[in-house]
GROMACS .gro file of C-alpha atoms in nm:
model
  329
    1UNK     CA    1   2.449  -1.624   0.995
    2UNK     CA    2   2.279  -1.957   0.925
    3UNK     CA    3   2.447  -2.099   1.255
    4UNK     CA    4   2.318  -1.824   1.472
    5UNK     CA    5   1.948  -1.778   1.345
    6UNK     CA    6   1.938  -2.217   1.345
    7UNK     CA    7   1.837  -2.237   1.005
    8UNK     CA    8   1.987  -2.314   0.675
    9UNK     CA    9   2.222  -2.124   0.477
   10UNK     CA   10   1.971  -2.087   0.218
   11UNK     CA   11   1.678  -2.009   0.437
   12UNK     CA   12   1.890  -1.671   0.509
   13UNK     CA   13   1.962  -1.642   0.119
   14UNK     CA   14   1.590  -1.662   0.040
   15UNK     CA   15   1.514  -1.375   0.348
   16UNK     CA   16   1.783  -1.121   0.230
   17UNK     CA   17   1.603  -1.177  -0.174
   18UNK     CA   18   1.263  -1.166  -0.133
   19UNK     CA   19   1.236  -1.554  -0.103
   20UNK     CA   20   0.906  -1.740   0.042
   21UNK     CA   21   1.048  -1.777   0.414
   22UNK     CA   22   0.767  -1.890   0.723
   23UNK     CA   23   0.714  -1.521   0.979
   24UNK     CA   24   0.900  -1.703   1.265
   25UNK     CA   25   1.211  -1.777   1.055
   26UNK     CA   26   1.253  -1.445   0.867
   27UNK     CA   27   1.241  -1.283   1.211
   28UNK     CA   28   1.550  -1.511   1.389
   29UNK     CA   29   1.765  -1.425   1.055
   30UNK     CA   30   1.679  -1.082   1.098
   31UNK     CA   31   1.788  -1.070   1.474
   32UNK     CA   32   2.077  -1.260   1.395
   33UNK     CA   33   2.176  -1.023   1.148
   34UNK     CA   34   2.106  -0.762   1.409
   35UNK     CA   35   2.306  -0.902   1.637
   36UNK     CA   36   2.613  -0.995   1.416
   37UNK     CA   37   2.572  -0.645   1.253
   38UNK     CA   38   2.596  -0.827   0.924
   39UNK     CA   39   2.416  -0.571   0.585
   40UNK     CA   40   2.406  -0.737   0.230
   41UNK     CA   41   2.688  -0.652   0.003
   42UNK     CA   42   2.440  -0.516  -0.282
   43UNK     CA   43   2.766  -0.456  -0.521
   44UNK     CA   44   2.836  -0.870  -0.478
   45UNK     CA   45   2.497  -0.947  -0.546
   46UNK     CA   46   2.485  -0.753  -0.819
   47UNK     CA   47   2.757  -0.904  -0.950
   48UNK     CA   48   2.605  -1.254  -0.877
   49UNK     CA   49   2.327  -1.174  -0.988
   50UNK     CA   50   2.437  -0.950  -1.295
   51UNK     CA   51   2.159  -0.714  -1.242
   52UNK     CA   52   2.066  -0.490  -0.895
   53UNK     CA   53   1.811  -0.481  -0.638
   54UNK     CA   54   1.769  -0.142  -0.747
   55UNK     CA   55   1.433   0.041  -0.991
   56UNK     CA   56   1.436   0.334  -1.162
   57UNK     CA   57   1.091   0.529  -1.156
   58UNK     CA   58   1.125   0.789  -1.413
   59UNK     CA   59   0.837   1.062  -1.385
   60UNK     CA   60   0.759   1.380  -1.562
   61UNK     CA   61   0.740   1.649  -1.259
   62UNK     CA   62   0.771   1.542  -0.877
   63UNK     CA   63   0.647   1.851  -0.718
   64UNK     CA   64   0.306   1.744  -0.879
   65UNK     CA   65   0.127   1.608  -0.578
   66UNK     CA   66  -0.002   1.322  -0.827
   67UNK     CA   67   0.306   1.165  -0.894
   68UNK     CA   68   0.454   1.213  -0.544
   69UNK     CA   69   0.124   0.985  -0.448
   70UNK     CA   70   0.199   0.768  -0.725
   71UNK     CA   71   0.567   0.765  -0.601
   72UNK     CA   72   0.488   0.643  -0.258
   73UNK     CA   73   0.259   0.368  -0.427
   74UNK     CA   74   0.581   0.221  -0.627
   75UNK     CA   75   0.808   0.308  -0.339
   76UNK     CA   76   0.558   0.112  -0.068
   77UNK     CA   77   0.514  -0.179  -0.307
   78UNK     CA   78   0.897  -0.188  -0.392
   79UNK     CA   79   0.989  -0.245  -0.006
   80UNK     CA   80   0.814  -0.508   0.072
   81UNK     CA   81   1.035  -0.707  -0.179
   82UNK     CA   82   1.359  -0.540  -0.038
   83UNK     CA   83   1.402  -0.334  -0.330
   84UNK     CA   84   1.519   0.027  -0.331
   85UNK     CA   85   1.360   0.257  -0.584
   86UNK     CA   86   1.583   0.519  -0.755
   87UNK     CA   87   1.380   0.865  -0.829
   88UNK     CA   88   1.473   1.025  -1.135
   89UNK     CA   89   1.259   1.355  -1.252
   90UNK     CA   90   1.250   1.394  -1.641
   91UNK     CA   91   1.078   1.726  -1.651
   92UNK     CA   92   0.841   1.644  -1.934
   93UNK     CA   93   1.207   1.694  -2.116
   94UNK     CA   94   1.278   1.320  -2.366
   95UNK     CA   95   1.626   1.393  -2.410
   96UNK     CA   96   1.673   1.390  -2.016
   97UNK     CA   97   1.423   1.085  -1.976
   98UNK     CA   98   1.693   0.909  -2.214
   99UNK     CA   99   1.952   0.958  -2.022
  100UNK     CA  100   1.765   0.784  -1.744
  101UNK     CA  101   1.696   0.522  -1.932
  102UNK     CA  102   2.048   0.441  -2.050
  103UNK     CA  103   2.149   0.509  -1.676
  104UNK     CA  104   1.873   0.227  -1.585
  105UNK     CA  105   2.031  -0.001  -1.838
  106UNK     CA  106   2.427   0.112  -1.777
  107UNK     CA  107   2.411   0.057  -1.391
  108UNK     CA  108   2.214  -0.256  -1.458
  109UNK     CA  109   1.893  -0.194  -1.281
  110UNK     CA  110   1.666  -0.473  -1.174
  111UNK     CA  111   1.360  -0.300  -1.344
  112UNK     CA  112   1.196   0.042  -1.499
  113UNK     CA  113   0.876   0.235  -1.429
  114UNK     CA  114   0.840   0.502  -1.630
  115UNK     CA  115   0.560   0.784  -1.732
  116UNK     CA  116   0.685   0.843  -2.034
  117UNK     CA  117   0.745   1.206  -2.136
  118UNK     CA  118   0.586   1.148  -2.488
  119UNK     CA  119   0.391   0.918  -2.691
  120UNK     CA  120   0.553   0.942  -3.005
  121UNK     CA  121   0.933   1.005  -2.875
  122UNK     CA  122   0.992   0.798  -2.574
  123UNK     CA  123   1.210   0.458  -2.684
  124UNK     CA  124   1.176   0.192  -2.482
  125UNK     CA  125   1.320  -0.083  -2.751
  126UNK     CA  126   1.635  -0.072  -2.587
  127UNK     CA  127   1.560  -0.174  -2.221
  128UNK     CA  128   1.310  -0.434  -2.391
  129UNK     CA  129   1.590  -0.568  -2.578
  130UNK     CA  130   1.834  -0.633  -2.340
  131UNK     CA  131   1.575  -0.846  -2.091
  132UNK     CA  132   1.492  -0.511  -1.834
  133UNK     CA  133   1.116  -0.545  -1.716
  134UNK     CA  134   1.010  -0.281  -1.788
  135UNK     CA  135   0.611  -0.094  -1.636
  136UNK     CA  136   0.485   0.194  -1.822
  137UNK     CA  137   0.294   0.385  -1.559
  138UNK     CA  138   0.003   0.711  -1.629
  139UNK     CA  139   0.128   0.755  -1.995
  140UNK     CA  140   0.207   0.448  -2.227
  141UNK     CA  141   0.460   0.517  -2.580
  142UNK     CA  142   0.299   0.442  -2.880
  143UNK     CA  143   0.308   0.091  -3.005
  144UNK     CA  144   0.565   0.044  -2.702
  145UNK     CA  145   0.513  -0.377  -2.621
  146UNK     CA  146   0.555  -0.328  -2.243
  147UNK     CA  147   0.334  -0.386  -1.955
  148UNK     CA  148   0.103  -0.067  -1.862
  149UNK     CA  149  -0.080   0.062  -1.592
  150UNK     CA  150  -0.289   0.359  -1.606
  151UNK     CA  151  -0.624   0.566  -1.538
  152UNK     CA  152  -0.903   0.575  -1.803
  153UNK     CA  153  -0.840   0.913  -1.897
  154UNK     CA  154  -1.064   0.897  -2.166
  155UNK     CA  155  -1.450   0.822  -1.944
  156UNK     CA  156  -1.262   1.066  -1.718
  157UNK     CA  157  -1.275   1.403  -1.953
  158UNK     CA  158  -1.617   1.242  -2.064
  159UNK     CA  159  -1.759   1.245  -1.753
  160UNK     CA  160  -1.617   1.570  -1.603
  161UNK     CA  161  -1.705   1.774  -1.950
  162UNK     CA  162  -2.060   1.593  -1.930
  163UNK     CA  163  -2.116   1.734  -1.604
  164UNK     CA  164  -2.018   2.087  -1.684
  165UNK     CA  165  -2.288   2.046  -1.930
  166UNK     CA  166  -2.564   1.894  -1.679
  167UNK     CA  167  -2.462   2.236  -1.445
  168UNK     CA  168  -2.593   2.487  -1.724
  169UNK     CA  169  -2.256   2.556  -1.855
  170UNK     CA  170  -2.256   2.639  -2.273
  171UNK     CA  171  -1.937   2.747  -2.359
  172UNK     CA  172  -1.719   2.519  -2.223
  173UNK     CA  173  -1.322   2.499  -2.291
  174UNK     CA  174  -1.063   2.278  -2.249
  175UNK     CA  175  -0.713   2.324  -2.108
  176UNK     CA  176  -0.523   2.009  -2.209
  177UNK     CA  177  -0.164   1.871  -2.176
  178UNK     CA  178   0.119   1.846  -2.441
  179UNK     CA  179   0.056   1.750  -2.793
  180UNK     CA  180   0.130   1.408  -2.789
  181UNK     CA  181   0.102   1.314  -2.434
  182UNK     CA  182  -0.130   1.021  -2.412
  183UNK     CA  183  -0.329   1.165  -2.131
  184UNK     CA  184  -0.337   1.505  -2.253
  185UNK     CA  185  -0.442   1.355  -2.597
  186UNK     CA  186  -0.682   1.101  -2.392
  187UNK     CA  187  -0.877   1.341  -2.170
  188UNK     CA  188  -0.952   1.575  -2.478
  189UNK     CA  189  -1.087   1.305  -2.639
  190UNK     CA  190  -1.305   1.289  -2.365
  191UNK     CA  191  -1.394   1.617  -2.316
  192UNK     CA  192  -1.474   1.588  -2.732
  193UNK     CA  193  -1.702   1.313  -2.689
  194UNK     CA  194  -1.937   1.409  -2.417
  195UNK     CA  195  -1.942   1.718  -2.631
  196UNK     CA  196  -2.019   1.541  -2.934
  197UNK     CA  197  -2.277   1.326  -2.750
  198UNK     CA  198  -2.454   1.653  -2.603
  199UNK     CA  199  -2.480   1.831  -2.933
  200UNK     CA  200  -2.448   1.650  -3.246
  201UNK     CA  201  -2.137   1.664  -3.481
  202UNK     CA  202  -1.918   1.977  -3.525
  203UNK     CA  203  -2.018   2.053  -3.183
  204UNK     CA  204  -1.682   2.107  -3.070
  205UNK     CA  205  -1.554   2.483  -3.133
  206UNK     CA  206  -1.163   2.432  -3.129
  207UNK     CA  207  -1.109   2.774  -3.021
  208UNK     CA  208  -1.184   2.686  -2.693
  209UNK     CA  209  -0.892   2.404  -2.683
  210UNK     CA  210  -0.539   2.491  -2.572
  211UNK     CA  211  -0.271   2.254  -2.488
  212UNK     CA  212  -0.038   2.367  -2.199
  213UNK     CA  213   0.238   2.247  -2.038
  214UNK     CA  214   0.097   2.046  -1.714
  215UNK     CA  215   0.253   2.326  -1.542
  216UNK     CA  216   0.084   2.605  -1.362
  217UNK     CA  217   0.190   2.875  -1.558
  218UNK     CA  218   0.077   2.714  -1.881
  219UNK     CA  219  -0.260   2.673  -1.738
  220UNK     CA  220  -0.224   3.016  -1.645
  221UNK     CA  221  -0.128   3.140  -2.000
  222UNK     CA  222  -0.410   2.929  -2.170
  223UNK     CA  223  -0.670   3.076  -1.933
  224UNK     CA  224  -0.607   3.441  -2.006
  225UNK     CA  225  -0.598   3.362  -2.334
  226UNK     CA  226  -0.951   3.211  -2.344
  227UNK     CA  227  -1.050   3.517  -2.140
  228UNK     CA  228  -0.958   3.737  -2.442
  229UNK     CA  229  -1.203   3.540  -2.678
  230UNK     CA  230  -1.515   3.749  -2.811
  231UNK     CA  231  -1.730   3.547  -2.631
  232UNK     CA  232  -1.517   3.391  -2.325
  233UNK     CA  233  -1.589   3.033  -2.192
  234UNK     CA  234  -1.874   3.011  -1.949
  235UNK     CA  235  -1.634   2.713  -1.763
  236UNK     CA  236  -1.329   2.500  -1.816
  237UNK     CA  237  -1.228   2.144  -1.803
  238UNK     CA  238  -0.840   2.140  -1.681
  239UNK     CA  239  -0.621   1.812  -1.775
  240UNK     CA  240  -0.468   1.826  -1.474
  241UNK     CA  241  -0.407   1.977  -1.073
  242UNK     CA  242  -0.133   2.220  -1.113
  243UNK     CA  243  -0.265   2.379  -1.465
  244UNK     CA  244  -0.555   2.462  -1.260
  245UNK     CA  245  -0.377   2.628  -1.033
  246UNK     CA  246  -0.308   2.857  -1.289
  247UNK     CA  247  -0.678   2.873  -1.442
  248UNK     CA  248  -0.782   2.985  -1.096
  249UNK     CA  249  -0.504   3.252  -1.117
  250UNK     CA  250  -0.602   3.427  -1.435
  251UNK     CA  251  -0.970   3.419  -1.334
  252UNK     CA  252  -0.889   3.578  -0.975
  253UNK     CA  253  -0.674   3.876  -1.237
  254UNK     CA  254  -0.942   3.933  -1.408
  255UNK     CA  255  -1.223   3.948  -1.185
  256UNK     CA  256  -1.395   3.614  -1.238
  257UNK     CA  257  -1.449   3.350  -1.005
  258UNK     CA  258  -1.607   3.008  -0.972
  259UNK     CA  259  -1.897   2.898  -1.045
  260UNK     CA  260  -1.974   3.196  -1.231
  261UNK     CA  261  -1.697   3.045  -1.425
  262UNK     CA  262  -1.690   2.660  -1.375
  263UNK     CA  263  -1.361   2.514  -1.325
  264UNK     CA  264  -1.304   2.140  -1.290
  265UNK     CA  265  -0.968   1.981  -1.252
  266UNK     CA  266  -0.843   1.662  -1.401
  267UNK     CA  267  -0.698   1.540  -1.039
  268UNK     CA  268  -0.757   1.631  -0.691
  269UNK     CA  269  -0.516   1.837  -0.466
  270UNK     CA  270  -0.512   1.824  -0.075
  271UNK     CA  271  -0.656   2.168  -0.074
  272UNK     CA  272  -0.972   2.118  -0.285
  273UNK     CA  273  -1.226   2.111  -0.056
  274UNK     CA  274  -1.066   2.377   0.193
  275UNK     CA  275  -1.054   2.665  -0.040
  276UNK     CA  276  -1.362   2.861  -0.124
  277UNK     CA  277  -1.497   2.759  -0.334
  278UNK     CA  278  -1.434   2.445  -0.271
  279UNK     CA  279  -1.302   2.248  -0.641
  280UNK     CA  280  -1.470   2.031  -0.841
  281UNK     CA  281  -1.222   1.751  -0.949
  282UNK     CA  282  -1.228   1.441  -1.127
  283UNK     CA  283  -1.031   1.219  -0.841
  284UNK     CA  284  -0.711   0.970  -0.960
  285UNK     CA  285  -0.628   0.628  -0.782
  286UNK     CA  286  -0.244   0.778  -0.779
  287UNK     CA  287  -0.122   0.572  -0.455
  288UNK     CA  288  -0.286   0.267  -0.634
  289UNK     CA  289  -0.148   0.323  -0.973
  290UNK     CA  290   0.216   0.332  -0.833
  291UNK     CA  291   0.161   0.035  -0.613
  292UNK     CA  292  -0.011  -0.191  -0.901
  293UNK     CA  293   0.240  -0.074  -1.150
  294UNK     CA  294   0.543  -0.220  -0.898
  295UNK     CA  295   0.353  -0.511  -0.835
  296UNK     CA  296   0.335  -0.576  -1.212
  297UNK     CA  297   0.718  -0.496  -1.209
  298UNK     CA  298   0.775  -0.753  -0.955
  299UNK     CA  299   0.568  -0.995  -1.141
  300UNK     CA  300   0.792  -0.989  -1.473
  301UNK     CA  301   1.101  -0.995  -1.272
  302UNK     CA  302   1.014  -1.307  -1.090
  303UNK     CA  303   1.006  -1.436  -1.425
  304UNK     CA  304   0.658  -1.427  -1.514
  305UNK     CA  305   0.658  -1.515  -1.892
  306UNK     CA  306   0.254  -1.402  -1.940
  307UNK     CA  307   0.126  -1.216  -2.187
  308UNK     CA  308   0.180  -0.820  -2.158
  309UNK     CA  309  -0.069  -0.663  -1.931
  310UNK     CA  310  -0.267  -0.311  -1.894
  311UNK     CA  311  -0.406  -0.257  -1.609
  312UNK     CA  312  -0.695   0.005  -1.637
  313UNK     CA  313  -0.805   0.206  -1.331
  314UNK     CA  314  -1.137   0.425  -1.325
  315UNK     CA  315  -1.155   0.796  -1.201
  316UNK     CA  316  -1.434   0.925  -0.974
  317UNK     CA  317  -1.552   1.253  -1.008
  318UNK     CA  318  -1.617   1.489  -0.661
  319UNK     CA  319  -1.843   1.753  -0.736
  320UNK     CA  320  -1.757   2.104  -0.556
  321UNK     CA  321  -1.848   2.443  -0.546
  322UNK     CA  322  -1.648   2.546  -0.838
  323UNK     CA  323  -1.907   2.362  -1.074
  324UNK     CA  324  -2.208   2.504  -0.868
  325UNK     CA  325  -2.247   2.228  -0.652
  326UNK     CA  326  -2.261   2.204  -0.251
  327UNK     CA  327  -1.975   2.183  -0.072
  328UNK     CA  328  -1.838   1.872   0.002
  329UNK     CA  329  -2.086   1.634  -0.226
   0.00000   0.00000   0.00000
């Protein structure tokens, strides 16, 4: 290969693993390698190597359009480097994430992302033990000493409950995530604070808070039974895109529609400004999350030895029609 791109043997080594190598170079190993029809044996390098050019993202639910952005992100980032990325769903479900993870480590997998299915239950120890780099990505375990990337979930429920407030909206509810889920527990903190702010202490009526499970029928569940209250909510803050598919759902049943119910989603879907009314949504940087939480992968397993990172990315809210704003603002 060396002789027939006129370079040095480990000129090609450094192309075919992510080495520094000049443009012009790269390319006349890569058309020799065309033309010899020569692949990389990844099962000897492994070997060499004693760990793959393979990463294992692990994320809760892929049909969410949020982590299929976020998934292109890791997946973009990942193949610059010549790294495959292996997809593995968990479902929100730790026993299955575990299994993953002991996958990751068993087929000995170059690194780990991972949006961890719970903050109290997810164990990373292991992978940290036995030298994996490991990125927690969206949802960080509990005292878990690992490199983090994520959204501030947190200003984001502030800022989206503050502006239901700023619209005229009084009784305002909250459909959160999982108990124990750091965003779900995040964004209700939020949502609690900009109600706290607004009104003085005890201003948060807890009736009005249900935890779901991301899903849209557990945003549809928690709606209807918010609908049943004595005195309904006047609008809703949703953690996230597909419980308020739901929401929407159990308002269109029962005969109530945006904005004479305000709904605004934690996380923007394709569709939000097409339907009518168009959605208010507090926007995530998913593409970007995936992409800086790779790069951070790549970092540690270059061999970077500094200290453990998070990297904290801010929200942007899009006020819609669903909140009684003008289409499109």
């Amino acid at each position: 290969m060396a002789r027939a791109a006129g370079v040095s043997p480990a000129t090609v080594s450094r192309v075919f693993n992510g080495g520094n190598v000049t443009p012009a170079r790269a390319q006349s190993v890569q058309e020799a390698a065309a033309a010899l029809g020569f692949a990389p044996n990844r099962v000897a390098r492994s070997l060499r190597k004693q760990r793959s050019s393979v990463i294992a993202l692990i994320i809760p639910d892929i049909e969410n359009p949020f982590f299929t952005s976020l998934a292109r992100g890791v997946e973009d980032a990942a193949q610059r480097t010549s790294l495959s990325v292996v997809l593995c769903n968990s479902d929100e479900d730790t026993e299955k994430e575990r299994r993953y993870l002991e996958v990751a480590l068993g087929e000995q997998m170059a690194g780990v992302i991972v949006a961890a299915a719970s903050r109290d239950e997810t164990d990373l120890a292991p992978l940290a033990a036995r030298g994996v780099p490991v990125v927690a990505v969206d949802r960080r375990p509990r005292d878990a000493e690992v490199d983090a990337v994520r959204v501030d979930d947190h200003h984001g429920g502030e800022v989206a409950t503050r502006h239901l407030l700023q619209a005229g909206y009084r009784r305002i509810a909250c459909v959160t995530g999982p108990e124990g889920a750091s965003t779900s527990e995040e964004r209700l903190a939020g949502y609690r604070a900009a109600l706290t702010a607004a009104r003085g202490a005890g201003a948060v009526d807890d009736s009005y808070v249900r935890h779901a499970d991301f899903r849209v029928e557990g945003g549809r569940a928690a709606m209807r039974e918010l609908l049943s209250l004595p005195e309904p909510p006047d609008a809703v803050f949703v953690a996230n895109n597909l419980m308020t598919i739901g929401v929407l759902d159990a308002l269109r049943d029962a005969g109530r529609t945006p904005p004479g119910v305000g709904v605004l989603s934690f996380g923007d879907v394709p569709w939000a400004s097409l339907v009518r009314p168009s959605l208010s949504a507090v926007e995530l940087p998913s593409y970007e999350l995936g992409r800086a939480a790779a790069e951070l992968l790549l970092q540690r397993m270059d061999g970077s030895a500094s200290p453990l990172q998070t990297v904290v990315l801010r929200t942007r809210l899009q006020v819609r029609e669903s909140t009684g704003g003008p289409a499109g603002a």
